[in-house]
Amino acid sequence: MASAAQRRIKSISYAKYGYYFILPFFVVYFFFQLWPLINTFILAFQENISSGTEVNYVGFDNFKVLLFGSDRRPERMAHESFMTALGNTFILWIGNFIPQIILSLSLAVWFTDAKLKIPGKGFFKIVMYLPNIITAASVSVLFLQLCGQSTDAPGAVNSILQSIGALDKGEVIEFVEGTWESRGTVMFIQTWMWFGNTMIMLMSGIMGINPSLFEAASIDGANGGQVFRKITLPLLSPIMAYTLVTSMIGGLQMFDIPYLYHKDPNKVNEDLETVAVYIYQLFHPSNGGKVQYGYSGAASVLLFLITLALGLIAFYMTRDKDEIAKKKQRKAAAKQFKLEQSKKMGGLSI
Amino acid sequence: MSTLAKSSAKDSYSLKIKLKSGLLFTWFVILTLICLLPLYILIINATREHGEIVHSISLLPGSNLAENFKTVTESQDYLYIFDVWAGYKNSLIITACSTVFTVFFSALTAYGIHVYDFKLKEVSYTVILLVMMIPVQVTSVGFVEFMNSIGLINTYWPLVLPAIAAPSVVYFMRSYMKSSFPLDIVEAARIDGCSEFRTFIQIAIPMMKPAIAVQSIFAFVASWNNFYTPNMILLTAKTKEKTLPMMISAIGASDTLNDYGSKYMAIALTVLPIVVAYVILSKYIVAGVALGGVKE
């Protein structure tokens, strides 16, 4: 029995308020994100010059230059540095992802193991997440300072190595300018900053696994390794896949540390130049003066396509397989039911 | 006999657990030290003098704290590229505005999609989920060129306004509303004659407090730490108008500053506020990260 007021309210349409409420989001989204995205695509197909006065569309020329290069020197250089940037991104990502996942996964398993009696788990979690919250720019400058390689005024790491006798006085390791030394340092910084975050995410995944499975396994006499391989890992695999792909997308965006970790005030370390840094330098006038919107846009579009592919893989991997199977079953059942119904009807009609 | 064997087996089992726990505890302590050591050295070296720092490493604070602080905040060499008080002020203005925008408008958008039935409801939510995936690096060329053409380069607007559209926060708020915001409440408010917007402000927002708190912390940290966007928008801004991460990045590559003590001090000044905030709020932050990890 609905009252008169209730009936009146039911008859009013509130749909327009829905539009009012989501309007600000979509207006801002259009201006500051969607239009810039479209603009990036437009720039990618325009001449590679900085001024916006009179530009011509050049089709896929910018993409051709970046992917295949040409005989002309500047174009060949653009191609080479883009390829180097792709390679660097991949190297830095691998070198940061592998130690990070091993560390985070093992820690997550140990932290969630109810049998182990370890005091202060909460404290350890909080400390391990701490590096993630510190300004990346400050972290980069801090490590630049700690890893300083000048012989007369070495940074903290080199002076520790000297004082324990691993290095002679006046001898330093080139943590800032050496190719693999600097890459190693950046990998370390990235791992240092992100393992706590990954650990907490994996922990919440492990805690979502039904605890009776672990109990059953331990009653059946499974040891730690068996439980990990046969229960934790298979049940965690959607979250692992999700972590893998989001970390890959994050790796493609790796910017602050590689961009700032260099001693030369005028240019970045070429061994650390990732795709994100490459794009940034082309549209940022403080680096080398000349802005090149065309190449920058084309590189962004390529980055977008790679991200899109990875995102689709993530989506495919994390969808609920049980749910899909159930849906299929339901559909089949419905079909069966319809078939039977029509048979019955057919039987009747005859 | 059998009870004896049983008890010894139990003993060896518990011994094994104890041993394993002990080993792991040691490993966790080592990792903790690795996490804290760079920050510890930073704080210690901020109190020491250049000569001492270069000469040897120390785990005890020095006596040069006041001197280093004075150098960073007063000397012309520093003020030219690193004006710490202006940095705090600018970062705080930008961060506070964008945090409020992000949280308020995300709650508004999520509420609109959750409460009302309209034609484009599902479409708009799908769009929001899709754009969550697009990294900022992809759109930034177009963004900078567009801001350049409408004359917003070197202003704070492009740093603050885009915060209104934060897809991942909308996603989080919608998930939260699904689980703990019954629509009957809206109905009841209507019967009592409450206007739609007032229902949102006075009923929905107080009920969403936990979600708003978590998202505010994360939005604040993300904006405070952001170097990428301010550095591409505030191109030719004076030092006094830059944000803190921009200022500290100038210290890193500077070839005129050679005094290590004051350099460490400058870095420490940029790191300390966020570390202090973390120590106070760490419980909520760690819980919030765990929440983000569970994707429905």
XYZ file of C-alpha atoms in Angstrom:
646
model
C 0.000 0.000 0.000
C 1.916 3.022 -1.192
C 0.939 6.377 0.210
C -0.060 9.227 -2.055
C 3.313 10.935 -1.578
C 5.163 7.767 -2.490
C 3.085 7.305 -5.611
C 3.692 10.899 -6.611
C 7.449 10.438 -6.137
C 7.450 7.240 -8.172
C 5.820 9.078 -11.039
C 8.451 11.872 -11.163
C 11.427 11.130 -13.343
C 14.742 11.894 -11.711
C 16.803 10.944 -14.749
C 17.845 14.521 -15.452
C 19.601 14.739 -12.072
C 21.784 11.836 -13.141
C 22.986 13.954 -16.058
C 23.492 17.029 -13.847
C 25.594 15.037 -11.405
C 27.926 13.472 -13.949
C 28.163 16.592 -16.116
C 31.205 18.254 -14.422
C 33.216 15.052 -14.714
C 32.568 14.663 -18.416
C 33.086 18.358 -19.273
C 36.477 18.371 -17.540
C 37.284 14.964 -18.950
C 36.578 16.186 -22.458
C 38.709 19.332 -22.142
C 41.689 18.016 -20.241
C 41.923 14.375 -21.261
C 39.886 13.387 -24.301
C 40.722 16.395 -26.452
C 44.441 16.177 -25.556
C 44.327 12.497 -26.552
C 42.734 13.329 -29.910
C 45.155 16.228 -30.294
C 48.059 13.835 -29.739
C 46.775 11.697 -32.619
C 46.419 14.808 -34.817
C 49.957 15.934 -33.998
C 51.259 12.471 -34.816
C 50.076 12.864 -38.407
C 51.413 16.413 -38.843
C 54.774 17.787 -39.862
C 57.441 17.471 -37.213
C 57.764 21.161 -36.334
C 57.122 23.171 -33.236
C 55.089 26.183 -34.326
C 51.383 25.768 -34.913
C 51.020 28.425 -37.641
C 50.915 26.421 -40.840
C 51.329 22.695 -40.591
C 50.641 20.044 -43.183
C 49.410 16.538 -42.684
C 52.085 14.025 -43.597
C 50.278 10.711 -43.164
C 52.315 8.002 -41.542
C 55.701 9.671 -42.172
C 56.465 10.282 -38.489
C 55.718 6.659 -37.655
C 57.898 5.487 -40.533
C 60.782 7.606 -39.286
C 60.507 6.335 -35.717
C 60.068 2.674 -36.608
C 62.292 2.304 -39.680
C 64.447 5.454 -39.893
C 65.727 6.780 -43.213
C 68.949 7.820 -44.912
C 68.796 11.390 -43.679
C 70.896 11.945 -40.589
C 68.355 13.595 -38.208
C 65.729 11.010 -39.095
C 68.134 8.157 -38.576
C 69.055 9.607 -35.193
C 65.398 9.948 -34.183
C 64.856 6.296 -35.155
C 67.918 5.130 -33.259
C 67.106 6.976 -30.061
C 63.504 5.742 -30.147
C 64.698 2.154 -30.477
C 67.223 2.696 -27.685
C 64.417 4.089 -25.535
C 62.286 0.986 -26.155
C 65.245 -1.235 -25.279
C 66.051 0.756 -22.148
C 62.439 0.604 -21.005
C 62.437 -3.162 -21.409
C 65.784 -3.641 -19.628
C 64.842 -1.402 -16.713
C 61.431 -3.033 -16.392
C 62.809 -6.597 -16.348
C 65.535 -5.661 -13.888
C 63.022 -4.108 -11.553
C 60.116 -6.520 -11.974
C 61.887 -9.836 -11.347
C 63.503 -9.003 -7.992
C 60.378 -7.121 -6.989
C 57.962 -9.992 -7.634
C 60.219 -12.569 -5.954
C 60.608 -10.360 -2.905
C 56.958 -9.326 -2.668
C 55.546 -12.793 -3.256
C 57.783 -14.490 -0.692
C 57.089 -11.759 1.858
C 53.349 -11.911 1.202
C 53.322 -15.689 1.718
C 55.303 -15.452 4.960
C 53.272 -12.564 6.324
C 49.995 -14.411 5.784
C 51.232 -17.761 7.157
C 49.274 -18.231 10.387
C 51.638 -20.920 11.683
C 54.688 -18.688 11.853
C 55.029 -16.687 15.050
C 56.753 -13.495 14.008
C 56.385 -10.428 16.200
C 55.829 -6.977 14.725
C 54.330 -7.964 11.360
C 52.327 -4.720 11.265
C 55.477 -2.684 11.840
C 57.380 -4.462 9.058
C 54.528 -3.869 6.617
C 54.422 -0.168 7.426
C 58.187 0.267 7.065
C 58.318 -1.655 3.787
C 55.629 0.530 2.278
C 57.338 3.748 3.391
C 59.664 4.233 0.357
C 56.638 4.189 -1.946
C 55.178 7.325 -0.435
C 58.246 9.554 -0.686
C 58.415 12.045 -3.553
C 60.133 10.276 -6.462
C 62.009 13.455 -7.405
C 63.490 13.645 -3.894
C 64.353 9.938 -3.944
C 66.174 10.426 -7.216
C 68.203 13.374 -5.935
C 68.899 11.546 -2.672
C 70.332 8.520 -4.478
C 72.281 10.799 -6.799
C 73.862 12.191 -3.665
C 74.378 8.808 -1.966
C 75.881 7.224 -5.086
C 78.120 10.186 -5.950
C 81.173 9.080 -7.890
C 83.539 12.046 -7.766
C 86.932 10.852 -6.557
C 87.696 13.721 -4.190
C 84.205 13.858 -2.665
C 82.610 10.412 -3.033
C 78.996 9.686 -2.085
C 77.988 7.587 0.903
C 77.956 4.231 -0.931
C 81.432 4.640 -2.342
C 82.783 5.861 0.970
C 81.295 2.843 2.774
C 82.925 0.550 0.195
C 86.226 2.371 0.716
C 86.065 2.160 4.494
C 85.369 -1.586 4.532
C 88.240 -2.079 2.107
C 86.262 -3.246 -0.934
C 87.687 -0.269 -2.818
C 91.017 1.521 -2.486
C 91.105 5.140 -1.371
C 90.410 7.359 -4.357
C 88.859 4.496 -6.287
C 85.094 4.723 -6.971
C 82.389 2.763 -8.745
C 80.624 4.867 -11.402
C 77.105 4.506 -10.062
C 75.932 7.617 -11.915
C 77.625 7.541 -15.292
C 78.527 3.909 -15.944
C 76.055 2.169 -18.285
C 75.219 -0.900 -16.220
C 76.099 0.684 -12.886
C 73.522 3.433 -13.420
C 70.926 1.012 -14.762
C 71.513 -1.249 -11.778
C 71.070 1.685 -9.427
C 67.805 2.725 -11.077
C 66.548 -0.881 -10.929
C 67.421 -0.944 -7.252
C 65.624 2.355 -6.610
C 62.502 1.171 -8.445
C 62.473 -2.116 -6.534
C 63.119 -0.286 -3.270
C 60.178 2.012 -3.938
C 57.655 -0.542 -5.187
C 58.134 -3.920 -3.472
C 56.102 -2.866 -0.412
C 53.174 -1.835 -2.569
C 53.182 -5.098 -4.563
C 53.553 -7.078 -1.353
C 50.443 -5.532 0.224
C 48.427 -6.128 -2.949
C 49.485 -9.779 -3.147
C 48.772 -10.199 0.579
C 45.197 -9.077 0.153
C 44.954 -11.579 -2.698
C 46.266 -14.429 -0.539
C 43.953 -13.502 2.319
C 41.053 -13.795 -0.118
C 41.799 -17.523 -0.569
C 39.495 -19.755 1.465
C 41.474 -20.642 4.642
C 39.932 -24.121 4.838
C 41.986 -25.071 1.781
C 45.213 -24.342 3.675
C 43.886 -26.249 6.682
C 42.950 -29.273 4.587
C 46.371 -29.271 2.970
C 48.188 -29.144 6.286
C 46.009 -31.971 7.693
C 46.947 -34.034 4.632
C 50.577 -33.379 5.507
C 51.590 -30.941 2.792
C 54.744 -28.963 3.497
C 55.224 -25.232 2.907
C 56.548 -25.612 -0.628
C 53.728 -27.930 -1.678
C 51.079 -25.601 -0.250
C 52.666 -22.705 -2.136
C 52.878 -24.540 -5.475
C 49.556 -26.411 -5.375
C 47.266 -23.952 -3.589
C 48.574 -20.415 -3.225
C 50.049 -19.956 -6.689
C 47.176 -21.408 -8.790
C 44.523 -19.542 -6.798
C 46.558 -16.345 -6.884
C 47.174 -16.501 -10.619
C 44.511 -13.950 -11.670
C 45.957 -11.407 -9.237
C 49.487 -12.311 -10.318
C 48.517 -11.752 -13.936
C 46.922 -8.457 -13.010
C 50.065 -7.398 -11.122
C 52.238 -8.436 -14.049
C 50.319 -6.417 -16.600
C 49.799 -3.328 -14.450
C 53.495 -3.418 -13.662
C 54.259 -3.615 -17.391
C 52.048 -0.602 -18.056
C 53.699 1.141 -15.113
C 57.101 0.230 -16.538
C 56.230 1.888 -19.848
C 55.443 5.035 -17.898
C 58.662 4.930 -15.856
C 59.687 8.554 -15.757
C 60.760 10.458 -12.634
C 63.794 8.414 -11.609
C 65.338 7.826 -15.080
C 64.652 11.444 -16.056
C 66.296 12.952 -12.986
C 69.109 10.492 -12.306
C 71.987 12.253 -14.069
C 74.841 14.555 -13.171
C 75.101 16.562 -16.404
C 72.831 19.578 -15.840
C 71.884 19.799 -19.522
C 70.964 16.304 -20.611
C 69.633 13.027 -19.291
C 71.631 9.824 -19.045
C 71.184 8.077 -22.407
C 71.424 4.631 -20.866
C 68.352 5.415 -18.798
C 66.242 7.120 -21.447
C 62.886 5.314 -21.366
C 60.011 5.799 -23.830
C 58.271 8.187 -21.450
C 61.469 10.231 -21.110
C 61.917 10.214 -24.893
C 58.406 11.570 -25.494
C 58.782 14.159 -22.741
C 62.046 15.505 -24.081
C 60.606 16.011 -27.547
C 57.816 18.289 -26.367
C 59.633 19.918 -23.454
C 61.545 22.968 -24.690
C 64.025 23.075 -21.806
C 65.797 20.025 -23.218
C 67.794 21.029 -26.248
C 65.521 23.947 -27.140
C 63.654 22.624 -30.179
C 60.181 21.148 -29.738
C 59.241 18.291 -32.075
C 55.507 17.673 -31.753
C 55.300 15.279 -34.705
C 57.709 12.632 -33.456
C 56.539 13.104 -29.900
C 52.922 12.531 -30.946
C 53.811 9.496 -33.049
C 55.790 7.965 -30.174
C 52.822 8.631 -27.861
C 50.453 6.880 -30.242
C 52.781 3.868 -30.361
C 52.935 3.880 -26.565
C 49.140 4.066 -26.505
C 48.825 1.040 -28.780
C 51.232 -1.010 -26.664
C 49.349 -0.034 -23.499
C 46.041 -0.891 -25.128
C 47.282 -4.341 -26.089
C 48.572 -4.959 -22.563
C 45.326 -3.664 -21.071
C 43.286 -6.056 -23.206
C 45.497 -8.938 -22.081
C 44.966 -7.897 -18.456
C 41.223 -7.705 -18.982
C 41.200 -11.134 -20.627
C 43.265 -12.678 -17.834
C 41.382 -11.223 -14.896
C 37.833 -11.902 -16.006
C 36.131 -14.443 -13.829
C 36.424 -17.825 -15.544
C 33.849 -19.494 -13.276
C 31.372 -16.734 -14.012
C 31.837 -17.185 -17.759
C 31.422 -20.955 -17.480
C 28.263 -20.442 -15.424
C 26.875 -18.040 -17.998
C 27.514 -20.570 -20.738
C 25.773 -23.249 -18.717
C 22.795 -20.996 -18.079
C 22.567 -20.166 -21.770
C 22.717 -23.836 -22.703
C 20.040 -24.644 -20.141
C 17.824 -21.870 -21.456
C 18.274 -23.151 -24.999
C 17.429 -26.656 -23.895
C 14.330 -25.379 -22.131
C 13.199 -23.442 -25.195
C 13.770 -26.434 -27.396
C 11.681 -28.623 -25.147
C 8.982 -25.987 -24.960
C 8.804 -25.648 -28.704
C 8.705 -29.426 -29.029
C 5.824 -29.535 -26.585
C 4.065 -26.751 -28.415
C 4.763 -28.443 -31.678
C 3.419 -31.673 -30.253
C 0.280 -29.867 -29.185
C -0.209 -28.071 -32.418
C -0.055 -31.277 -34.335
C 56.123 -45.329 24.342
C 53.887 -44.011 21.649
C 53.022 -40.902 23.637
C 56.737 -40.234 24.046
C 57.327 -40.505 20.286
C 54.349 -38.267 19.681
C 55.554 -35.602 22.050
C 59.058 -35.637 20.582
C 57.607 -35.330 17.093
C 55.568 -32.403 18.320
C 58.679 -30.892 19.860
C 60.673 -31.191 16.673
C 57.758 -29.697 14.745
C 57.477 -26.691 17.015
C 61.269 -26.362 17.018
C 61.204 -26.249 13.236
C 58.548 -23.532 13.270
C 60.524 -21.575 15.835
C 63.701 -21.844 13.785
C 61.917 -20.775 10.622
C 60.265 -17.860 12.401
C 63.630 -16.770 13.781
C 65.319 -16.886 10.375
C 62.482 -14.977 8.743
C 62.515 -12.401 11.518
C 66.195 -11.770 10.812
C 65.451 -11.412 7.085
C 62.645 -8.922 7.785
C 64.958 -6.905 10.009
C 67.533 -6.781 7.202
C 64.894 -5.576 4.729
C 63.697 -2.985 7.227
C 67.255 -1.706 7.527
C 67.560 -1.494 3.737
C 64.308 0.473 3.604
C 65.345 2.887 6.322
C 69.100 3.233 5.784
C 69.003 5.735 2.880
C 66.603 7.902 4.869
C 68.683 7.549 8.030
C 71.849 8.602 6.222
C 69.890 11.508 4.735
C 68.837 12.771 8.159
C 72.270 12.234 9.725
C 74.123 13.907 6.882
C 71.762 16.873 6.998
C 73.229 17.604 10.424
C 76.887 17.268 9.393
C 79.401 19.467 7.710
C 80.637 19.012 4.123
C 84.154 18.019 5.218
C 82.916 15.373 7.642
C 80.513 13.863 5.090
C 83.190 13.526 2.439
C 85.731 12.192 4.867
C 83.731 9.362 6.400
C 80.338 7.860 6.982
C 78.780 8.216 10.401
C 75.737 6.859 12.192
C 75.691 9.636 14.772
C 74.397 13.133 14.073
C 76.838 15.996 13.681
C 76.561 19.526 14.989
C 76.003 21.478 11.804
C 72.204 21.291 11.674
C 71.495 24.985 12.259
C 74.241 26.055 9.871
C 72.958 23.805 7.050
C 69.419 24.998 7.609
C 70.559 28.602 7.421
C 72.453 27.952 4.181
C 69.438 26.337 2.520
C 66.913 28.943 3.601
C 69.027 32.092 3.366
C 71.941 31.835 0.941
C 71.459 33.360 -2.505
C 72.814 30.265 -4.283
C 69.923 28.266 -2.897
C 67.195 30.891 -3.097
C 67.948 31.204 -6.802
C 66.767 27.639 -7.517
C 65.339 26.331 -4.234
C 63.024 28.542 -2.198
C 61.731 26.046 0.319
C 58.974 28.165 1.924
C 57.560 29.209 -1.459
C 57.794 25.552 -2.486
C 55.760 24.408 0.503
C 53.192 27.118 -0.157
C 52.787 26.405 -3.893
C 52.697 22.644 -3.462
C 50.179 22.993 -0.658
C 47.865 25.268 -2.669
C 47.891 23.014 -5.721
C 47.621 19.816 -3.726
C 44.826 21.011 -1.436
C 42.714 22.301 -4.323
C 43.150 19.232 -6.479
C 42.474 16.863 -3.558
C 39.199 18.603 -2.743
C 38.204 18.622 -6.422
C 39.083 14.971 -6.931
C 37.217 13.693 -3.909
C 34.136 15.906 -4.180
C 33.506 15.507 -7.902
C 34.306 11.788 -7.896
C 31.763 11.257 -5.140
C 29.280 13.379 -7.108
C 29.827 11.405 -10.307
C 29.661 8.042 -8.562
C 26.471 9.146 -6.787
C 24.899 10.259 -10.061
C 25.630 6.923 -11.695
C 24.650 4.868 -8.668
C 21.396 6.556 -7.663
C 19.698 7.618 -10.890
C 18.414 5.624 -13.810
C 19.068 7.295 -17.109
C 19.688 6.228 -20.654
C 23.435 6.748 -20.758
C 24.069 5.345 -17.276
C 25.846 2.142 -18.263
C 27.564 3.763 -21.236
C 29.038 6.534 -19.112
C 30.276 4.083 -16.488
C 31.929 1.936 -19.158
C 33.621 5.029 -20.588
C 34.979 5.857 -17.133
C 36.338 2.315 -16.726
C 37.970 2.463 -20.149
C 39.722 5.792 -19.651
C 41.142 4.538 -16.356
C 43.609 2.577 -18.462
C 45.062 5.464 -20.489
C 48.414 6.561 -19.058
C 49.033 10.295 -18.706
C 52.210 10.004 -20.808
C 50.141 9.236 -23.884
C 48.040 12.386 -23.743
C 50.662 14.831 -22.515
C 51.922 16.016 -25.936
C 48.408 16.971 -26.960
C 47.787 18.418 -23.500
C 50.823 20.701 -23.556
C 50.196 21.822 -27.137
C 46.534 22.559 -26.316
C 47.386 24.451 -23.112
C 49.971 26.397 -25.070
C 47.434 27.393 -27.700
C 44.852 28.627 -25.181
C 47.463 30.401 -23.057
C 47.238 28.381 -19.862
C 50.951 27.494 -19.798
C 52.655 28.837 -16.650
C 49.389 28.986 -14.702
C 48.099 26.672 -11.988
C 44.784 25.961 -13.772
C 46.002 22.944 -15.799
C 47.385 21.459 -12.575
C 44.202 21.853 -10.550
C 41.189 21.599 -12.869
C 41.897 18.153 -14.407
C 41.623 16.733 -10.869
C 37.833 16.957 -11.278
C 37.920 13.988 -13.669
C 39.584 11.123 -11.768
C 38.223 7.845 -13.199
C 39.878 5.483 -10.734
C 38.494 7.402 -7.756
C 35.010 7.315 -9.300
C 35.416 3.562 -9.717
C 36.399 3.163 -6.070
C 33.525 5.349 -4.830
C 30.989 3.470 -6.950
C 32.203 0.127 -5.583
C 31.912 1.514 -2.073
C 28.386 2.837 -2.700
C 27.278 -0.495 -4.125
C 28.188 -2.229 -0.890
C 27.122 0.356 1.668
C 24.727 2.956 0.316
C 21.130 1.659 0.125
C 18.868 3.545 -2.277
C 15.988 3.498 0.223
C 17.694 6.355 2.003
C 17.373 8.569 -1.063
C 13.715 7.607 -1.332
C 13.140 8.462 2.325
C 14.853 11.832 1.886
C 12.598 12.590 -1.090
C 9.496 11.830 0.904
C 10.733 14.230 3.565
C 11.037 16.879 0.870
C 14.818 17.029 0.675
C 16.177 18.317 -2.626
C 18.402 16.029 -4.692
C 21.591 18.032 -4.255
C 20.997 18.464 -0.539
C 20.505 14.703 -0.203
C 23.932 14.244 -1.709
C 25.621 16.840 0.509
C 23.927 16.084 3.817
C 23.244 12.363 3.596
C 25.481 10.700 1.025
C 28.747 12.485 1.874
C 28.628 11.761 5.621
C 27.862 8.120 4.838
C 30.812 7.908 2.472
C 33.308 9.238 5.015
C 35.555 6.143 5.127
C 35.907 6.024 1.335
C 36.446 9.776 1.174
C 39.152 9.636 3.838
C 41.117 6.899 2.062
C 40.840 8.561 -1.339
C 41.775 11.980 0.068
C 45.001 10.586 1.464
C 45.944 8.966 -1.829
C 44.938 11.962 -3.943
C 46.937 14.239 -1.659
C 50.071 12.094 -1.814
C 49.845 11.658 -5.596
C 49.475 15.376 -6.198
C 52.141 16.377 -3.659
C 54.660 13.995 -5.242
C 53.808 14.908 -8.828
C 56.807 16.147 -10.758
C 55.724 15.215 -14.283
C 52.789 17.585 -14.851
C 53.994 20.741 -13.058
C 57.336 20.465 -14.834
C 55.679 20.476 -18.264
C 53.174 23.242 -17.482
C 55.227 25.696 -15.394
C 57.807 26.022 -18.148
C 59.264 29.465 -17.626
C 57.872 30.121 -14.163
C 60.082 31.876 -11.630
C 61.539 29.819 -8.800
C 59.055 31.406 -6.408
C 56.165 29.907 -8.392
C 57.457 26.348 -8.743
C 56.375 23.302 -6.787
C 58.585 21.478 -4.313
C 59.440 18.454 -6.525
C 60.479 20.848 -9.317
C 62.778 22.719 -6.956
C 64.451 19.582 -5.624
C 65.011 18.311 -9.155
C 66.971 21.491 -9.858
C 69.238 20.712 -6.878
C 70.079 17.269 -8.258
C 71.529 18.443 -11.540
C 73.034 21.669 -10.251
C 76.752 22.097 -10.777
C 77.056 25.234 -8.652
C 76.047 23.701 -5.327
C 78.907 21.702 -3.874
C 78.223 21.746 -0.160
C 76.961 18.255 0.678
C 75.623 19.135 4.127
C 73.205 21.753 2.841
C 72.254 19.560 -0.130
C 71.228 16.754 2.204
C 69.386 19.342 4.258
C 67.454 20.523 1.197
C 66.456 16.951 0.319
C 65.472 16.276 3.923
C 63.229 19.346 3.931
C 61.315 18.003 0.933
C 61.039 14.475 2.358
C 60.158 15.216 5.989
C 56.550 16.467 5.701
C 55.437 13.397 3.795
C 57.283 11.014 6.145
C 55.716 12.665 9.198
C 52.271 12.477 7.596
C 52.907 8.804 6.803
C 53.916 7.982 10.360
C 50.650 9.484 11.595
C 48.385 7.955 8.920
C 50.258 4.722 8.097
C 47.514 2.421 9.395
C 44.925 3.877 7.025
C 47.333 4.050 4.116
C 48.387 0.398 4.314
C 44.736 -0.650 4.677
C 43.861 1.533 1.689
C 46.515 -0.072 -0.517
C 45.164 -3.497 0.413
C 41.662 -2.369 -0.564
C 42.892 -1.181 -3.932
C 44.408 -4.590 -4.570
C 41.110 -6.404 -4.359
C 39.503 -5.796 -7.710
C 35.922 -6.876 -7.925
